[in-house]
mmCIF file of C-alpha atoms and ligand atoms in Angstrom:
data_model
loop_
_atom_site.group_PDB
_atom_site.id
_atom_site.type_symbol
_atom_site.label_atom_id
_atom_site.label_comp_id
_atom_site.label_asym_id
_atom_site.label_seq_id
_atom_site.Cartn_x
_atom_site.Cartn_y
_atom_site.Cartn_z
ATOM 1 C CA UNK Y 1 -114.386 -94.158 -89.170
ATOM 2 C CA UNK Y 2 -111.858 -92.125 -87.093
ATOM 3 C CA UNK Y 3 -112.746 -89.180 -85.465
ATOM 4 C CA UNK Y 4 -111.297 -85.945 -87.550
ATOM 5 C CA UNK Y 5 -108.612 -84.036 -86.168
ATOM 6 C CA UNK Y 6 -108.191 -80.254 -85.694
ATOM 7 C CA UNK Y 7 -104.756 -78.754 -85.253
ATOM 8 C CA UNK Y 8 -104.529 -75.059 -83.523
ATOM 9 C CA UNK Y 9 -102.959 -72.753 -85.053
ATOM 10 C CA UNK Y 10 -102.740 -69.500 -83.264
ATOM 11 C CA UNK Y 11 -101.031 -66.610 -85.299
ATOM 12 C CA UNK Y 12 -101.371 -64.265 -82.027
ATOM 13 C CA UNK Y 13 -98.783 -63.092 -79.538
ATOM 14 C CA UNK Y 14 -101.157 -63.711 -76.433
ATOM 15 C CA UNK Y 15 -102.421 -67.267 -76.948
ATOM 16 C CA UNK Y 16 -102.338 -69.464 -73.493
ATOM 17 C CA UNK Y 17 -100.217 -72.268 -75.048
ATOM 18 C CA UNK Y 18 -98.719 -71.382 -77.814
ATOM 19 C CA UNK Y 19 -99.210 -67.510 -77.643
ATOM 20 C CA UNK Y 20 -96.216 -65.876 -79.319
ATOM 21 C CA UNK Y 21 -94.958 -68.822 -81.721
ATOM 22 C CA UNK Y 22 -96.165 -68.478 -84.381
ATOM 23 C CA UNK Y 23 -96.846 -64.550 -84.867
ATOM 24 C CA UNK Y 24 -94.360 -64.609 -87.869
ATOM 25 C CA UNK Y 25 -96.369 -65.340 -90.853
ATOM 26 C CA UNK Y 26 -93.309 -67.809 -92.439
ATOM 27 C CA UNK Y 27 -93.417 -69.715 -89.166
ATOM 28 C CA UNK Y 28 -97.494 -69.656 -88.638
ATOM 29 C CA UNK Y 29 -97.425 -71.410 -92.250
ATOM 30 C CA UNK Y 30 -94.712 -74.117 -91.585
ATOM 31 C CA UNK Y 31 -96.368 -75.119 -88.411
ATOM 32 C CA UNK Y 32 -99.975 -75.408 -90.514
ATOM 33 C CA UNK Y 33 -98.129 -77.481 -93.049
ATOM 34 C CA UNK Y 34 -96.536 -79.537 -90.301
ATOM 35 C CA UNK Y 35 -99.503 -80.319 -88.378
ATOM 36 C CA UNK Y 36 -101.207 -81.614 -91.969
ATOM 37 C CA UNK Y 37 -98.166 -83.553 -92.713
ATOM 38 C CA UNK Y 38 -98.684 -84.950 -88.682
ATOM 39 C CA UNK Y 39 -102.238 -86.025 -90.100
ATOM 40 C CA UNK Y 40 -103.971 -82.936 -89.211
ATOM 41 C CA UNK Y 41 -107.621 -83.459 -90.873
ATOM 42 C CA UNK Y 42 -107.921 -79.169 -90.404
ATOM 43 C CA UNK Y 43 -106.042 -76.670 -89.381
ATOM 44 C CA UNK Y 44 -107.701 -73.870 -87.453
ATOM 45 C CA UNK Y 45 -105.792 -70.371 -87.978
ATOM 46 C CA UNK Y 46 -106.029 -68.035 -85.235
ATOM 47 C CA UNK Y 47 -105.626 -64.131 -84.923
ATOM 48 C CA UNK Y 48 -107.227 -63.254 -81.664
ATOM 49 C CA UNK Y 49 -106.531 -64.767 -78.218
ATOM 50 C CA UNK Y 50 -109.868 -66.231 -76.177
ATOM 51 C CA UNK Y 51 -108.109 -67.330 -73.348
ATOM 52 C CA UNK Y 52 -109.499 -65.876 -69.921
ATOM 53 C CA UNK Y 53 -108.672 -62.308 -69.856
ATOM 54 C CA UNK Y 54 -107.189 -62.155 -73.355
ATOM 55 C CA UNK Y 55 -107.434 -58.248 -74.703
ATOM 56 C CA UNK Y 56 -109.723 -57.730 -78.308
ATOM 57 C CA UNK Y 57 -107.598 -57.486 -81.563
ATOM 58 C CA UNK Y 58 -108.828 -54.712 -84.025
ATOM 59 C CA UNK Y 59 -110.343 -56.408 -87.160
ATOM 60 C CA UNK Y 60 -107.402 -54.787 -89.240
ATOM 61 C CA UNK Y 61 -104.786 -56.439 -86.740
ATOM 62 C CA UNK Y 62 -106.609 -59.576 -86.998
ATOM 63 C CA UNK Y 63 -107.204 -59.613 -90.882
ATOM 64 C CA UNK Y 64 -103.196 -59.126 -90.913
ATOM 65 C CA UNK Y 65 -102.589 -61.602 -89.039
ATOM 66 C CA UNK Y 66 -104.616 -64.864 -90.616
ATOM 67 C CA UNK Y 67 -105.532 -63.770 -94.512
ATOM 68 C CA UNK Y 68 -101.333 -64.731 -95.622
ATOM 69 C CA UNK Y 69 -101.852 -67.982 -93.519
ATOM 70 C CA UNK Y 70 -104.840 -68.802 -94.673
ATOM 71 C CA UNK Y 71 -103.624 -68.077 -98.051
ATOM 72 C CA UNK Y 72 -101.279 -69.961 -98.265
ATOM 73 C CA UNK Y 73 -102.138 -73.600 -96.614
ATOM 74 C CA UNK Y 74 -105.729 -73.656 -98.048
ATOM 75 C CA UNK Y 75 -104.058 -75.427 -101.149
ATOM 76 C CA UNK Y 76 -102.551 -78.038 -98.800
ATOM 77 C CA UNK Y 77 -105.449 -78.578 -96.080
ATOM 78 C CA UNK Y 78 -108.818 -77.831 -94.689
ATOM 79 C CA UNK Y 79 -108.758 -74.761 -93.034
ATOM 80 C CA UNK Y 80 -111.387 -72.946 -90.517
ATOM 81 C CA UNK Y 81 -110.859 -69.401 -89.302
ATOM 82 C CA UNK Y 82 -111.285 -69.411 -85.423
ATOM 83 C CA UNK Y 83 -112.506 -66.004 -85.596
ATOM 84 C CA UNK Y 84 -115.734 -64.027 -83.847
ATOM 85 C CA UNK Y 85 -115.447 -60.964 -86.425
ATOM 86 C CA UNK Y 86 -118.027 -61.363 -89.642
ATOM 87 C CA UNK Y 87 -115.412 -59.473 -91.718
ATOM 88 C CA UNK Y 88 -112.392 -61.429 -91.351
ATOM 89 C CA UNK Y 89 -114.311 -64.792 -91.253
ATOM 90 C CA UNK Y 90 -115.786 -63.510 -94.876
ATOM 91 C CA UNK Y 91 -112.305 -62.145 -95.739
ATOM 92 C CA UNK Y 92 -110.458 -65.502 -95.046
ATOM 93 C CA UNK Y 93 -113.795 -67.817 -96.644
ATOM 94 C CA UNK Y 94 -112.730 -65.950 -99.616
ATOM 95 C CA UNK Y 95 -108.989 -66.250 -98.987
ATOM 96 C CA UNK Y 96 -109.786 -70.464 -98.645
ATOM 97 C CA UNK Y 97 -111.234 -71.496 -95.624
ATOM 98 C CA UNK Y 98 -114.012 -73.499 -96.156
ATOM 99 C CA UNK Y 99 -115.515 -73.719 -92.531
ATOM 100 C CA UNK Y 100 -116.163 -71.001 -89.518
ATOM 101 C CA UNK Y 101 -114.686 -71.667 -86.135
ATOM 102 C CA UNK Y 102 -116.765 -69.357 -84.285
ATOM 103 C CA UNK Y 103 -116.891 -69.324 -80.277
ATOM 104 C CA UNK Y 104 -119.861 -66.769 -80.581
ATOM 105 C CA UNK Y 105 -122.223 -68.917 -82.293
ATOM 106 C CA UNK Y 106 -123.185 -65.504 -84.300
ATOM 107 C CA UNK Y 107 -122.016 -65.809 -87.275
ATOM 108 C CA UNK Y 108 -123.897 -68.598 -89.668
ATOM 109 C CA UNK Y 109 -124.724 -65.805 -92.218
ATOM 110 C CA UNK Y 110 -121.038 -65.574 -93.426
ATOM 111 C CA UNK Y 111 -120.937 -69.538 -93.152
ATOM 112 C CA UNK Y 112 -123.990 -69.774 -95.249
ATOM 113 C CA UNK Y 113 -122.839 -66.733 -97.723
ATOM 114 C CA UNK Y 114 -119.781 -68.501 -98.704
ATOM 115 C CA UNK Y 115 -121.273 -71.889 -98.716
ATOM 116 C CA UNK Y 116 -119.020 -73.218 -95.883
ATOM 117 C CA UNK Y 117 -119.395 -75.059 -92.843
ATOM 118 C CA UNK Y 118 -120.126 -73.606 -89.571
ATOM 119 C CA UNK Y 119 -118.838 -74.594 -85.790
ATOM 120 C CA UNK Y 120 -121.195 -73.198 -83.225
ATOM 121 C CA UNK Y 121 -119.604 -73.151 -79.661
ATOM 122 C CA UNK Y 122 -121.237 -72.548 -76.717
ATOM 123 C CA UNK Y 123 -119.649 -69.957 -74.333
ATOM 124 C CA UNK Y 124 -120.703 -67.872 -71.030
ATOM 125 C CA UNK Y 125 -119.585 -64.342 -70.828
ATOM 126 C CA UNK Y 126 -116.626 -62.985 -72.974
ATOM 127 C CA UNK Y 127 -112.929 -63.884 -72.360
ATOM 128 C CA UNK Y 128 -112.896 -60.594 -70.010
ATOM 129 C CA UNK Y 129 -115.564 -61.797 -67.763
ATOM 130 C CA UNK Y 130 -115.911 -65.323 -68.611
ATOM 131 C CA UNK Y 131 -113.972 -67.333 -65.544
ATOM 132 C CA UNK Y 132 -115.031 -64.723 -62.841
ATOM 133 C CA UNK Y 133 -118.211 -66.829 -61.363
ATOM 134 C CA UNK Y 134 -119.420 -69.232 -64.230
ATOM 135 C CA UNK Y 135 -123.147 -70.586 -62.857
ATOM 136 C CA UNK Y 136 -125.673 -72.703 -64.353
ATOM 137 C CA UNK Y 137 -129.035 -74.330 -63.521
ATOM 138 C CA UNK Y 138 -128.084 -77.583 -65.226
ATOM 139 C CA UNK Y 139 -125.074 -77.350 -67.568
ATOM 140 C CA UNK Y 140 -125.415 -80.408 -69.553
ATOM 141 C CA UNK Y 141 -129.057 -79.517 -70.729
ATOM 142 C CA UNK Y 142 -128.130 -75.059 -70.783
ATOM 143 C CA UNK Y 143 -125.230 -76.182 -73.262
ATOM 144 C CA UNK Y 144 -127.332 -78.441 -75.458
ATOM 145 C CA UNK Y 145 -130.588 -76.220 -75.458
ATOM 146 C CA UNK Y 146 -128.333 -73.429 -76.480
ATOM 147 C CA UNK Y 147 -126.573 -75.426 -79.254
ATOM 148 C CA UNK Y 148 -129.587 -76.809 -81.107
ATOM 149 C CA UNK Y 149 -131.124 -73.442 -81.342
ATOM 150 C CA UNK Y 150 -128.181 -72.434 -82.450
ATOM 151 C CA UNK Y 151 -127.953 -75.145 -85.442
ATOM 152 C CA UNK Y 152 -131.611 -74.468 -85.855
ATOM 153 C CA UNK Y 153 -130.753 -70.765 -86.448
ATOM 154 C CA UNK Y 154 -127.945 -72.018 -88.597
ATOM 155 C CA UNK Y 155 -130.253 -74.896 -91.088
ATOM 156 C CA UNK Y 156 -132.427 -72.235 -91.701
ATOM 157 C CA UNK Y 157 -129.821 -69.551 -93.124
ATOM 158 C CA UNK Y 158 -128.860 -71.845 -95.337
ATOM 159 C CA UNK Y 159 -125.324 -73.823 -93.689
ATOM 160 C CA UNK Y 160 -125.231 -77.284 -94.435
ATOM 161 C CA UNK Y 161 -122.514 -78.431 -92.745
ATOM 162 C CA UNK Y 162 -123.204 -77.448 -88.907
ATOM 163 C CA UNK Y 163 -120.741 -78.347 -85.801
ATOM 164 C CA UNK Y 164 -121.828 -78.198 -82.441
ATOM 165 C CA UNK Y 165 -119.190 -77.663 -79.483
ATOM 166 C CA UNK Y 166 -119.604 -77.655 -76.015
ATOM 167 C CA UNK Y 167 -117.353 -75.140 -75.275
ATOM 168 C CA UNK Y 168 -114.813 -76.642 -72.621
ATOM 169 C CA UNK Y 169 -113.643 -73.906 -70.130
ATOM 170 C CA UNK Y 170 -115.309 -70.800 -71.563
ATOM 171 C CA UNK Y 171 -117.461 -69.337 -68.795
ATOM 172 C CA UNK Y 172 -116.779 -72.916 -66.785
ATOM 173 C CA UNK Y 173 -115.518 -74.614 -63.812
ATOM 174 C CA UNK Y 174 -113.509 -77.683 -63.808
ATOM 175 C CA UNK Y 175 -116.581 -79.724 -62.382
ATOM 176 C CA UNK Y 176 -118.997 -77.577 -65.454
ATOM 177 C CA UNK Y 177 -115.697 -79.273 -67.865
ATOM 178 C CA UNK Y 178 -116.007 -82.758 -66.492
ATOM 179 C CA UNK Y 179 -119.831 -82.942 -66.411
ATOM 180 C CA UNK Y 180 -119.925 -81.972 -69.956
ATOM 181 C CA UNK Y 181 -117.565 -84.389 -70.789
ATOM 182 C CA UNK Y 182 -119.067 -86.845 -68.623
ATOM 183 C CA UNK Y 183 -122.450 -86.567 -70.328
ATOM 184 C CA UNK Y 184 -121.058 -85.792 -73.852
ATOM 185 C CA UNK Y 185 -123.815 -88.537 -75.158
ATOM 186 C CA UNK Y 186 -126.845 -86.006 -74.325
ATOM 187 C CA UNK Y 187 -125.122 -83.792 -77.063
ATOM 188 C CA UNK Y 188 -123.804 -86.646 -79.275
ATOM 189 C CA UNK Y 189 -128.085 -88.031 -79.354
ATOM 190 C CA UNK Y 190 -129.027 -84.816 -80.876
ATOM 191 C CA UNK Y 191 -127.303 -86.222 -83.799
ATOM 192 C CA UNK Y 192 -125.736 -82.891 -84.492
ATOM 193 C CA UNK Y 193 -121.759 -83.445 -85.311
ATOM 194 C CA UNK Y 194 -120.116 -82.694 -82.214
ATOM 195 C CA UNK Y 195 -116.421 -80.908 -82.091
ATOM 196 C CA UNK Y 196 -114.378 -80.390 -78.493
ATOM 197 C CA UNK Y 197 -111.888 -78.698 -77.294
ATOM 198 C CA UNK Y 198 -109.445 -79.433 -73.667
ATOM 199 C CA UNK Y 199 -105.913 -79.120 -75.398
ATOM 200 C CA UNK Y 200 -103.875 -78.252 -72.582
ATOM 201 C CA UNK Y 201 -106.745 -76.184 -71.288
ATOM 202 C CA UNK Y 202 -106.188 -74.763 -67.249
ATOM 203 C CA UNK Y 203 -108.662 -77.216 -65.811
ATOM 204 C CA UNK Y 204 -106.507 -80.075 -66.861
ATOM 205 C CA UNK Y 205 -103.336 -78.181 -65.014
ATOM 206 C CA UNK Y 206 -105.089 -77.462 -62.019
ATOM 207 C CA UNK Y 207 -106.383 -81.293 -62.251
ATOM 208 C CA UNK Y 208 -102.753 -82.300 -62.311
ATOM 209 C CA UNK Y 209 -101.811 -80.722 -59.466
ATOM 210 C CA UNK Y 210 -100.883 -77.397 -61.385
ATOM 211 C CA UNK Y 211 -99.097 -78.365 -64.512
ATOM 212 C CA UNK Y 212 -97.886 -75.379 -67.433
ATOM 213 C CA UNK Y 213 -99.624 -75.876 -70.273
ATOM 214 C CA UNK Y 214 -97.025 -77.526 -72.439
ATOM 215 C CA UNK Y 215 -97.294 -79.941 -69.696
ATOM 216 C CA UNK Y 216 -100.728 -81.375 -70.068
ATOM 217 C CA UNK Y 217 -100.847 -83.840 -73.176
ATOM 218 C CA UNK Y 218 -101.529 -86.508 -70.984
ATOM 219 C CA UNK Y 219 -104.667 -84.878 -69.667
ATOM 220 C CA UNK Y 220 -105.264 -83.325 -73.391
ATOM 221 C CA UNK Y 221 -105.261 -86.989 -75.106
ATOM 222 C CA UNK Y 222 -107.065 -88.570 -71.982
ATOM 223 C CA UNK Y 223 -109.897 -85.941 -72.521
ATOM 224 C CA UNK Y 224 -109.981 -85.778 -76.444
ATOM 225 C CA UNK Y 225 -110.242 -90.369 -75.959
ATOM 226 C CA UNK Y 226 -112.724 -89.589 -73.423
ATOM 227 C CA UNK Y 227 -114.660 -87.648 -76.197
ATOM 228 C CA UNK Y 228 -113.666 -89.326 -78.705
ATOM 229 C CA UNK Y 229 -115.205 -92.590 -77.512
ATOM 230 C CA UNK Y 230 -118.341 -90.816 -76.104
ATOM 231 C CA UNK Y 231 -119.045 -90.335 -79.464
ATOM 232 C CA UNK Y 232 -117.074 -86.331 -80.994
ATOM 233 C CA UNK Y 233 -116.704 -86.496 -84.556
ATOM 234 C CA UNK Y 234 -113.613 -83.916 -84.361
ATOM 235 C CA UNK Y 235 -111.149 -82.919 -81.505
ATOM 236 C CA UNK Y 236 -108.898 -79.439 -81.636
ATOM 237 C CA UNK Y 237 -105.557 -79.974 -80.394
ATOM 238 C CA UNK Y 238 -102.439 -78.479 -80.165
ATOM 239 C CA UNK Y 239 -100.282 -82.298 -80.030
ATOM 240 C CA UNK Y 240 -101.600 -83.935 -83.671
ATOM 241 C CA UNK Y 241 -99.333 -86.407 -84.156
ATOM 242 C CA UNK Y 242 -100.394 -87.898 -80.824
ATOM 243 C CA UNK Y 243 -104.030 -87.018 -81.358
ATOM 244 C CA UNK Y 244 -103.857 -88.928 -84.608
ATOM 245 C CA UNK Y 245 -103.132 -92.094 -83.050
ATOM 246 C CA UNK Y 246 -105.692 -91.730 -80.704
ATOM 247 C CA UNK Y 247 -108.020 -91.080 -82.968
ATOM 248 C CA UNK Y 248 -107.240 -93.824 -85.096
ATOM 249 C CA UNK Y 249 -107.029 -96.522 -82.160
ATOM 250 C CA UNK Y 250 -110.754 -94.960 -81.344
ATOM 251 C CA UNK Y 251 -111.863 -95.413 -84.659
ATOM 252 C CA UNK Y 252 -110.826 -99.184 -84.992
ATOM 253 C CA UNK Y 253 -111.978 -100.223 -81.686
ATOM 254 C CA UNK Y 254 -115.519 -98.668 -82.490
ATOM 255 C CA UNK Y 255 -115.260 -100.702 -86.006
HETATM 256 N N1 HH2 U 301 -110.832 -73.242 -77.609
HETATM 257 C C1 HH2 U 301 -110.013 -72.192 -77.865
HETATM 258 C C2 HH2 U 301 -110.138 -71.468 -79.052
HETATM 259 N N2 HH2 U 301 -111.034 -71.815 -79.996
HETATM 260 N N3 HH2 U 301 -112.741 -73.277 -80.736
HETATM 261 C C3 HH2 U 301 -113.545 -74.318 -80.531
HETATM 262 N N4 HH2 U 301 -114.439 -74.706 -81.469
HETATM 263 N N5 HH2 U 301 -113.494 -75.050 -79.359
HETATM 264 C C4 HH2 U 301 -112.619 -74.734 -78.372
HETATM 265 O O1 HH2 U 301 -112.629 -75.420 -77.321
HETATM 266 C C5 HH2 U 301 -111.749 -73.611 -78.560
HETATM 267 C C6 HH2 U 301 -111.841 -72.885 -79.785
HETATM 268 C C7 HH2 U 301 -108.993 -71.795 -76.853
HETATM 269 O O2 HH2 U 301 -107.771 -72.430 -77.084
HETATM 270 P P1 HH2 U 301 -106.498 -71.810 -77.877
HETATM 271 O O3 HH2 U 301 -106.854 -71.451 -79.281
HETATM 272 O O4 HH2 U 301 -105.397 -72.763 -77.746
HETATM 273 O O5 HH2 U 301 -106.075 -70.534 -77.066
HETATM 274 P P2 HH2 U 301 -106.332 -68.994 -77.270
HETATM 275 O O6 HH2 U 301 -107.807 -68.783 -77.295
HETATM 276 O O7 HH2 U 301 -105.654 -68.357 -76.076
HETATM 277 O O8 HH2 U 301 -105.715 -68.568 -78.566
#
């Protein structure tokens, strides 16, 4: 089977990419319904910014931001709230989501409340703090052992559906990036449904000799085949219609 496909869609003014797009509810939804129509498998909605340095959103700002999208394409398409608040993951569960996007790993009790699924990702440090000296002992094993506890933690409150992500350029160095990517298996043999994330993300500028980050699909679809063929069940990307391809071409040369 193809991998699944996750389109971003960020409904925040400050997002690295695509910060600023989409902030206009009308325009947040047409861009979730066009990344479904590209093949989009879900769409993740968005309402505060994790990129390095990013300032927190209030939970009312937030809640404004994502409940009308997620509203409105839940009839049309999976959607996950990418969210670390419990109250406006609950609030947009109820609103339609079906599965948590959470990049604090904390929040499996609203997942398993509502019955949905739960993405776990591993970061180090928050978006404040998180790219000023990023260390590890081994990263490879520190990003597994943390995600297994973390499904662990999640199996036993009750979420049946549990993602694990490796977190690609939270609290992480472009050699941290490539080594997880390099040893994706390690993760993929826990047998624990494995998501990732590199759309356009800075490590594949700086890789590219310093490319904007509307410049970097070829380094986003090299990374998401890279994981794709090491074994991810789902990639989040910004470029679907590309991504789809990819995914399919990965899925029929695995068949
Ligand atoms: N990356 C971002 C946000 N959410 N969720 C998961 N599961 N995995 C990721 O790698 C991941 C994520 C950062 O990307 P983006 O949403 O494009 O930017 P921003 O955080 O600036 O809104």
């Amino acid at each position: 089977m193809a991998p699944l496909v996750m389109g971003v869609l960020n409904v925040t003014p400050d997002s690295f990419s695509d910060g600023g797009r989409f902030v206009d509810p009308r325009r947040a939804v047409a861009h979730g319904l066009a990344l479904a129509a590209e093949g989009a498998d879900v769409v993740d909605v968005g309402g505060e910014s994790t990129r390095p340095g990013a300032a927190p959103v209030d939970e009312a700002e937030e809640l404004r931001r994502v409940l009308p999208v997620v509203e409105a394409l839940a009839p049309h398409v999976r959607v996950s709230i990418d969210t670390t608040k419990a109250a406006v993951a609950a609030a947009a569960l109820e609103a339609g989501a079906t599965l948590v996007n959470d990049v604090s790993a904390s929040l499996h009790d609203v997942a398993a409340a509502a019955g949905a699924g739960w993405v776990a990702m591993h970061r180090q440090g928050d978006p404040r703090s998180m790219q000023v000296a990023p260390a590890y002992d081994d990263v490879v094993a520190d990003v597994v052992a943390f995600l297994v506890e973390r499904a662990e933690a999640a199996r036993q409150a009750g979420v049946t559906e549990v993602w694990v992500d490796p977190g690609i350029g939270f609290g992480k160095l472009a050699r941290h990036n490539l080594l997880l990517l390099r040893h994706l298996d390690v993760l993929v043999a826990t047998g624990l449904p494995v998501v990732v994330g590199t759309s356009r993300k800075s490590f594949l500028g700086a890789l590219a000799g310093g490319t904007p980050p509307d410049d970097r699909l070829e380094g986003s679809l090299a990374t998401a085949v890279v994981a794709m063929a090491s074994g991810a069940c789902m990639v989040r990307v910004h470029d679907v219609a590309a991504t789809v391809q990819a995914a399919r071409l990965v899925g029929d040369v695995a068949a």
